[in-house]
Amino acid sequence: MVSRSCVSLLDLASGNMMDFSHTPRALPRIMTVPGIISDLDGDGTNDGNSDTPSTVTLSKKIIVSNFLPLNAQKDLKSGKWSFSFDEDSLLLQMKDGFTENTEVVYVGSLRADVDTSEQEEVSQQLLEEFNCVPTFIPSEIYKKFYHGFCKHHLWPLFHYMLPMSPDHGNRFDRLLWQSYVTTNKIFADKVMEVINPEEDYVWVHDYHLMVLPTFLRKRFHRIKLGFFLHSPFPSSEIYRTLPVRDEILKALLNADLIGFHTFDYARHFLSCCSRMLGLDYESKRGHIGLEYFGRTVYIKILPVGIHTGRIESALNHPSSSIKVKEIQKQFKGKRLVVGVDDMDVFKGISLKLLAMEHLLQQNSELRGKLVLVQIVNPVRSSGKAVQEAKIETYTITKRINDTFGFPGYEPVVLIDRHVPFCEKTAYYALAECCIVNAVRDGMNLIPYKYIVCRQGTPKMDEALGVAPGSRHTSTLVVSEFTGCSPSLSGAIRVNPWDIEAVSNALNVAINMPDLEKQLRHEKHYRYVSSHDIAYWACSFMQDLTRACEYHYSKRCWGIGFGLNFRILSLSPSFRKLSNDYIITTYKRTSKRAIFLDYDGTVVAQTSIPKTPSPEVISVLNNLCSDPRNNVFIVSGRGKKSLSDWFAQCENLGIAAEHGYFLRWSGMSDWETRSLAADFDWKNTAKPVMKLYTETTDGSYIETKESALVWHHEDADPDFGSCQAKELLDHLENVLANDPVVVKRGQNIVEVKPQGVTKGFVAEKVLSLMIANGKPPDFVLCIGDDRSDEDMFESMSNTAYGSSLASAPAIFACTVGQKPSKARYYLDDTVDVLALLQCLADASKSKSSSTETQVSFDNFV
């Protein structure tokens, strides 16, 4: 079989895939949200990569899909296999988007069964002659993978069909899921045979291989990996019914760049990540990114295009001209509407026919003149639903033709056979209108092909009898539930379920003035010709290339088992705080300052009781009992709650409401930040917050002495976040002239006086220690949200900016792996308490040894 030693054979394989005409162009950045993943990956001892990139510049593109772009046929007499490229395959055509010297390797399955005894020979032949690596999946596994899980679970679900009963879809089957995972693993093994992980780019296609990124990322932590979904991605209400929803989401997030045809599909994916994994996304300068364990996974939105050169070549083929003349003769005096669809329940063929029936019923003048030519592609899947759709299609067609037809005229011409590409282009070129009426479709390129065919070529114009230089026309009726709809702004968009609306749209399309037809056509042609398959492939690969520029700037670790595997990627200077390391420093210092956030740091954000546990009280008392320690709780909570909760900690300092109130110990009075005590702004802010509280279920207002806080942690995640953004803008506008700041935090929007920050607390405590002649030699600060970043920054500036004999040991530590000004992190509140307990134990140990030494001296 093929092994990694066979990489040299790839150099011998021909790079000339096809002799298609290229469409050279600059790449205008239109209608795309490129993804640039600059914060990615690092080193791992088991990822097969060194810490520095290889100096070898040769790289290849590895395109992975369910099927190879090949046709396979076996000679029954000689027993020999013959292979040829499938010229209609998008995977093959997309090579035009790469530079001429780019080597492209395809990994996928053949559309034919190859005997086990022949597989090694066939593999070698395909690798050497076609740069293709076949994945020979055992037939029983492949049947469960493709016809089982893919076609009976994922495909219907992604097209919004739920298995509500055994008669309407198949219920989830764990055995089929296992076959899906097994098949993806076989694909991963084949990619590993030909990849140079330091240089090559891997581009995985479609829903058949959604867990493949996990297997590849687990083997090569720095792999340059893109994924594009060619089907719709359903809304979270539909997707979350899938029992393996989390596994698939996490697997996709192991890619560097995830592509979708439309914003709707991307939005649904992001919503699922938010609701099921708790991940938030941000848009920065047009780039949508998800922060995932130190990595930024970016989202690209760009619909795929077509190969205009291939269509133009077909239009120029002699058989197309001959076919055009035959069709013209057959439908002389008739006006053609064309539809080309697969036979499945989602293409809406029967709805289209019902709209045609309604059109003829309401417009008698069109009878005998208007013909719908419906081409049905060969079925790609079987099942009861497909058979029912086929029966319904034939039944409605017969009814229409029986009702409105007469000798020499059939209103609906149903072509249910394999139609050669040249014949299809002839129908496209002749049809006044093209209708795509799918109830759900990932993309659908039929309108694009129709537009190019209507633009024609000089040879086709000659065959059609069109005068040279004439302006071309076309009209489109497109379902709003197809992926191509947003890009075709000149099309008449319809709801396919509204039979009357579709009928009216067809009537408008065929009766539209010629000038309007010309203008709509020219607008569409400009888009289709500039956003072809080459543009799409080039744009995606450009973004993926930029995404991987910083793969070696971070360190990474693989964590998690099975399909829960993911990469933890961190800056070399950002590392987990080691208990042993900090304790060593802690023991040799004598003037320490310790600042601790409360929520999310010493008490978990998810904890329902917010009061500190006995363990927290004990640890803090032990730390405070060491005279060398100055320990402070720095929180956004009110002073009453904090003073009540920590009444047992007499030596603990508390800063409440982000430092507006400060108490040095339980025996001292509260100090107030010396700011203007004018809180009239509350009378303006509170009514605004009440408005959003009333309209956002699960939200509430917290009133503090110095601040107002709007909480939305119990609201719907998407709606709460949206409302928080709106509230932030609203408050900033109405409070523009007041001495306050409006900030967003973790599930909150807060209004507080200017200058009140946690950073002020750290600055004040450290400055006072220095002024009293006890400059700190050890500073520890732990927090988990944005407000704590001020503390990290302030304590570094104060400690390093002062004229101290020696710089203190500073440990700024955030809770959770995320971008931060802190140099260290701890995973969660459990780690925080464990660290504090170690420090408390070290204080006890130091006190005991000191007491022992004093006793010994007295004894001597």
mmCIF file of C-alpha atoms in Angstrom, residues 358-520:
data_model
loop_
_atom_site.group_PDB
_atom_site.id
_atom_site.type_symbol
_atom_site.label_atom_id
_atom_site.label_comp_id
_atom_site.label_asym_id
_atom_site.label_seq_id
_atom_site.Cartn_x
_atom_site.Cartn_y
_atom_site.Cartn_z
ATOM 1 C CA HIS A 358 -51.794 27.085 -11.311
ATOM 2 C CA LEU A 359 -50.179 29.376 -13.907
ATOM 3 C CA LEU A 360 -51.961 27.625 -16.768
ATOM 4 C CA GLN A 361 -55.238 27.639 -14.874
ATOM 5 C CA GLN A 362 -55.099 31.387 -14.284
ATOM 6 C CA ASN A 363 -53.626 32.408 -17.647
ATOM 7 C CA SER A 364 -55.393 30.698 -20.508
ATOM 8 C CA GLU A 365 -53.398 32.697 -23.079
ATOM 9 C CA LEU A 366 -50.257 30.749 -22.067
ATOM 10 C CA ARG A 367 -51.771 27.386 -22.924
ATOM 11 C CA GLY A 368 -50.208 25.993 -26.033
ATOM 12 C CA LYS A 369 -47.340 28.492 -25.788
ATOM 13 C CA LEU A 370 -45.511 27.871 -22.499
ATOM 14 C CA VAL A 371 -43.553 24.672 -21.843
ATOM 15 C CA LEU A 372 -41.752 23.625 -18.672
ATOM 16 C CA VAL A 373 -38.840 21.313 -19.459
ATOM 17 C CA GLN A 374 -38.014 19.497 -16.225
ATOM 18 C CA ILE A 375 -34.773 17.530 -16.362
ATOM 19 C CA VAL A 376 -34.422 14.997 -13.553
ATOM 20 C CA ASN A 377 -30.875 13.896 -12.729
ATOM 21 C CA PRO A 378 -30.293 10.225 -11.867
ATOM 22 C CA VAL A 379 -31.039 9.517 -8.197
ATOM 23 C CA ARG A 380 -28.036 9.422 -5.880
ATOM 24 C CA SER A 381 -29.800 7.783 -2.962
ATOM 25 C CA SER A 382 -32.639 5.345 -2.464
ATOM 26 C CA GLY A 383 -35.427 5.119 0.034
ATOM 27 C CA LYS A 384 -39.137 5.379 0.496
ATOM 28 C CA ALA A 385 -39.154 9.184 0.420
ATOM 29 C CA VAL A 386 -37.387 9.273 -2.972
ATOM 30 C CA GLN A 387 -39.811 6.778 -4.480
ATOM 31 C CA GLU A 388 -42.781 8.753 -3.158
ATOM 32 C CA ALA A 389 -41.365 11.963 -4.629
ATOM 33 C CA LYS A 390 -40.906 10.257 -7.991
ATOM 34 C CA ILE A 391 -44.460 8.892 -8.038
ATOM 35 C CA GLU A 392 -45.857 12.305 -7.115
ATOM 36 C CA THR A 393 -43.813 13.994 -9.846
ATOM 37 C CA TYR A 394 -45.101 11.639 -12.539
ATOM 38 C CA THR A 395 -48.679 11.861 -11.257
ATOM 39 C CA ILE A 396 -48.784 15.674 -11.340
ATOM 40 C CA THR A 397 -47.054 15.787 -14.740
ATOM 41 C CA LYS A 398 -49.634 13.421 -16.229
ATOM 42 C CA ARG A 399 -52.489 15.437 -14.739
ATOM 43 C CA ILE A 400 -51.172 18.728 -16.168
ATOM 44 C CA ASN A 401 -50.587 17.254 -19.612
ATOM 45 C CA ASP A 402 -53.984 15.550 -19.643
ATOM 46 C CA THR A 403 -55.736 18.752 -18.585
ATOM 47 C CA PHE A 404 -53.939 21.385 -20.644
ATOM 48 C CA GLY A 405 -52.198 19.401 -23.363
ATOM 49 C CA PHE A 406 -53.385 18.586 -26.861
ATOM 50 C CA PRO A 407 -51.822 16.974 -29.934
ATOM 51 C CA GLY A 408 -48.496 18.681 -30.585
ATOM 52 C CA TYR A 409 -48.379 20.350 -27.170
ATOM 53 C CA GLU A 410 -47.316 19.072 -23.756
ATOM 54 C CA PRO A 411 -47.133 21.769 -21.058
ATOM 55 C CA VAL A 412 -44.622 19.734 -19.039
ATOM 56 C CA VAL A 413 -41.814 17.745 -20.646
ATOM 57 C CA LEU A 414 -40.292 15.455 -18.040
ATOM 58 C CA ILE A 415 -36.835 14.151 -18.983
ATOM 59 C CA ASP A 416 -35.993 11.394 -16.508
ATOM 60 C CA ARG A 417 -32.731 9.990 -17.839
ATOM 61 C CA HIS A 418 -29.057 10.823 -18.016
ATOM 62 C CA VAL A 419 -28.778 14.030 -20.021
ATOM 63 C CA PRO A 420 -25.349 14.793 -21.534
ATOM 64 C CA PHE A 421 -23.866 18.127 -20.506
ATOM 65 C CA CYS A 422 -23.996 19.503 -24.046
ATOM 66 C CA GLU A 423 -27.725 18.770 -24.196
ATOM 67 C CA LYS A 424 -28.308 20.566 -20.895
ATOM 68 C CA THR A 425 -26.431 23.627 -22.141
ATOM 69 C CA ALA A 426 -28.672 23.659 -25.201
ATOM 70 C CA TYR A 427 -31.800 23.756 -23.037
ATOM 71 C CA TYR A 428 -30.257 26.476 -20.838
ATOM 72 C CA ALA A 429 -29.379 28.555 -23.902
ATOM 73 C CA LEU A 430 -32.916 28.363 -25.265
ATOM 74 C CA ALA A 431 -34.966 28.804 -22.089
ATOM 75 C CA GLU A 432 -36.357 32.263 -21.356
ATOM 76 C CA CYS A 433 -36.519 31.471 -17.656
ATOM 77 C CA CYS A 434 -34.904 29.044 -15.222
ATOM 78 C CA ILE A 435 -36.675 28.026 -12.042
ATOM 79 C CA VAL A 436 -35.065 26.532 -8.920
ATOM 80 C CA ASN A 437 -37.766 25.735 -6.381
ATOM 81 C CA ALA A 438 -35.927 23.687 -3.747
ATOM 82 C CA VAL A 439 -37.390 23.701 -0.248
ATOM 83 C CA ARG A 440 -33.855 23.426 1.138
ATOM 84 C CA ASP A 441 -30.587 23.314 -0.782
ATOM 85 C CA GLY A 442 -27.027 23.973 0.317
ATOM 86 C CA MET A 443 -26.029 25.907 -2.800
ATOM 87 C CA ASN A 444 -27.445 24.842 -6.227
ATOM 88 C CA LEU A 445 -25.339 25.982 -9.166
ATOM 89 C CA ILE A 446 -28.012 25.515 -11.835
ATOM 90 C CA PRO A 447 -28.797 29.290 -11.995
ATOM 91 C CA TYR A 448 -25.102 30.091 -12.474
ATOM 92 C CA LYS A 449 -24.812 27.626 -15.362
ATOM 93 C CA TYR A 450 -28.004 28.955 -16.902
ATOM 94 C CA ILE A 451 -26.698 32.536 -16.793
ATOM 95 C CA VAL A 452 -23.437 31.619 -18.544
ATOM 96 C CA CYS A 453 -25.324 29.645 -21.188
ATOM 97 C CA ARG A 454 -27.667 32.574 -21.809
ATOM 98 C CA GLN A 455 -24.639 34.830 -22.229
ATOM 99 C CA GLY A 456 -23.563 32.369 -24.886
ATOM 100 C CA THR A 457 -20.577 32.360 -27.234
ATOM 101 C CA PRO A 458 -20.210 33.506 -30.848
ATOM 102 C CA LYS A 459 -20.713 29.921 -32.058
ATOM 103 C CA MET A 460 -23.832 29.417 -29.941
ATOM 104 C CA ASP A 461 -25.227 32.792 -31.036
ATOM 105 C CA GLU A 462 -24.755 31.694 -34.617
ATOM 106 C CA ALA A 463 -26.603 28.434 -33.937
ATOM 107 C CA LEU A 464 -29.424 30.351 -32.239
ATOM 108 C CA GLY A 465 -29.621 32.883 -35.039
ATOM 109 C CA VAL A 466 -28.718 35.769 -32.735
ATOM 110 C CA ALA A 467 -27.118 38.777 -34.431
ATOM 111 C CA PRO A 468 -23.507 39.496 -33.358
ATOM 112 C CA GLY A 469 -23.299 42.139 -30.637
ATOM 113 C CA SER A 470 -26.868 41.652 -29.458
ATOM 114 C CA ARG A 471 -27.551 42.051 -25.756
ATOM 115 C CA HIS A 472 -28.485 38.866 -23.953
ATOM 116 C CA THR A 473 -31.308 38.276 -21.522
ATOM 117 C CA SER A 474 -32.229 35.819 -18.778
ATOM 118 C CA THR A 475 -34.712 35.588 -15.927
ATOM 119 C CA LEU A 476 -34.500 33.540 -12.765
ATOM 120 C CA VAL A 477 -37.084 32.353 -10.254
ATOM 121 C CA VAL A 478 -35.155 31.110 -7.228
ATOM 122 C CA SER A 479 -36.274 29.663 -3.913
ATOM 123 C CA GLU A 480 -35.183 31.778 -0.959
ATOM 124 C CA PHE A 481 -34.133 28.542 0.768
ATOM 125 C CA THR A 482 -31.230 27.847 -1.593
ATOM 126 C CA GLY A 483 -27.642 28.865 -0.925
ATOM 127 C CA CYS A 484 -27.340 30.658 -4.266
ATOM 128 C CA SER A 485 -30.263 32.980 -3.541
ATOM 129 C CA PRO A 486 -28.359 35.710 -1.605
ATOM 130 C CA SER A 487 -25.816 36.120 -4.422
ATOM 131 C CA LEU A 488 -28.456 36.492 -7.165
ATOM 132 C CA SER A 489 -29.921 39.857 -6.280
ATOM 133 C CA GLY A 490 -31.612 40.204 -9.673
ATOM 134 C CA ALA A 491 -33.559 36.960 -9.359
ATOM 135 C CA ILE A 492 -37.211 36.773 -8.372
ATOM 136 C CA ARG A 493 -37.040 35.108 -4.955
ATOM 137 C CA VAL A 494 -39.948 32.943 -3.877
ATOM 138 C CA ASN A 495 -41.204 30.839 -1.021
ATOM 139 C CA PRO A 496 -41.508 27.419 -2.715
ATOM 140 C CA TRP A 497 -44.345 26.415 -0.387
ATOM 141 C CA ASP A 498 -46.497 29.280 -1.653
ATOM 142 C CA ILE A 499 -47.806 27.779 -4.904
ATOM 143 C CA GLU A 500 -49.641 30.915 -5.957
ATOM 144 C CA ALA A 501 -46.591 33.146 -5.316
ATOM 145 C CA VAL A 502 -44.356 30.867 -7.397
ATOM 146 C CA SER A 503 -46.952 30.872 -10.178
ATOM 147 C CA ASN A 504 -47.091 34.671 -10.130
ATOM 148 C CA ALA A 505 -43.287 34.860 -10.156
ATOM 149 C CA LEU A 506 -43.147 32.685 -13.273
ATOM 150 C CA ASN A 507 -45.721 34.925 -14.932
ATOM 151 C CA VAL A 508 -43.713 38.050 -14.045
ATOM 152 C CA ALA A 509 -40.494 36.450 -15.306
ATOM 153 C CA ILE A 510 -41.765 35.461 -18.747
ATOM 154 C CA ASN A 511 -43.629 38.749 -19.272
ATOM 155 C CA MET A 512 -40.841 41.007 -18.050
ATOM 156 C CA PRO A 513 -39.782 43.798 -20.452
ATOM 157 C CA ASP A 514 -36.684 42.971 -22.498
ATOM 158 C CA LEU A 515 -34.685 45.891 -21.085
ATOM 159 C CA GLU A 516 -35.263 44.695 -17.539
ATOM 160 C CA LYS A 517 -34.305 41.157 -18.555
ATOM 161 C CA GLN A 518 -31.086 42.500 -20.040
ATOM 162 C CA LEU A 519 -30.179 44.529 -16.955
ATOM 163 C CA ARG A 520 -30.861 41.619 -14.585
#
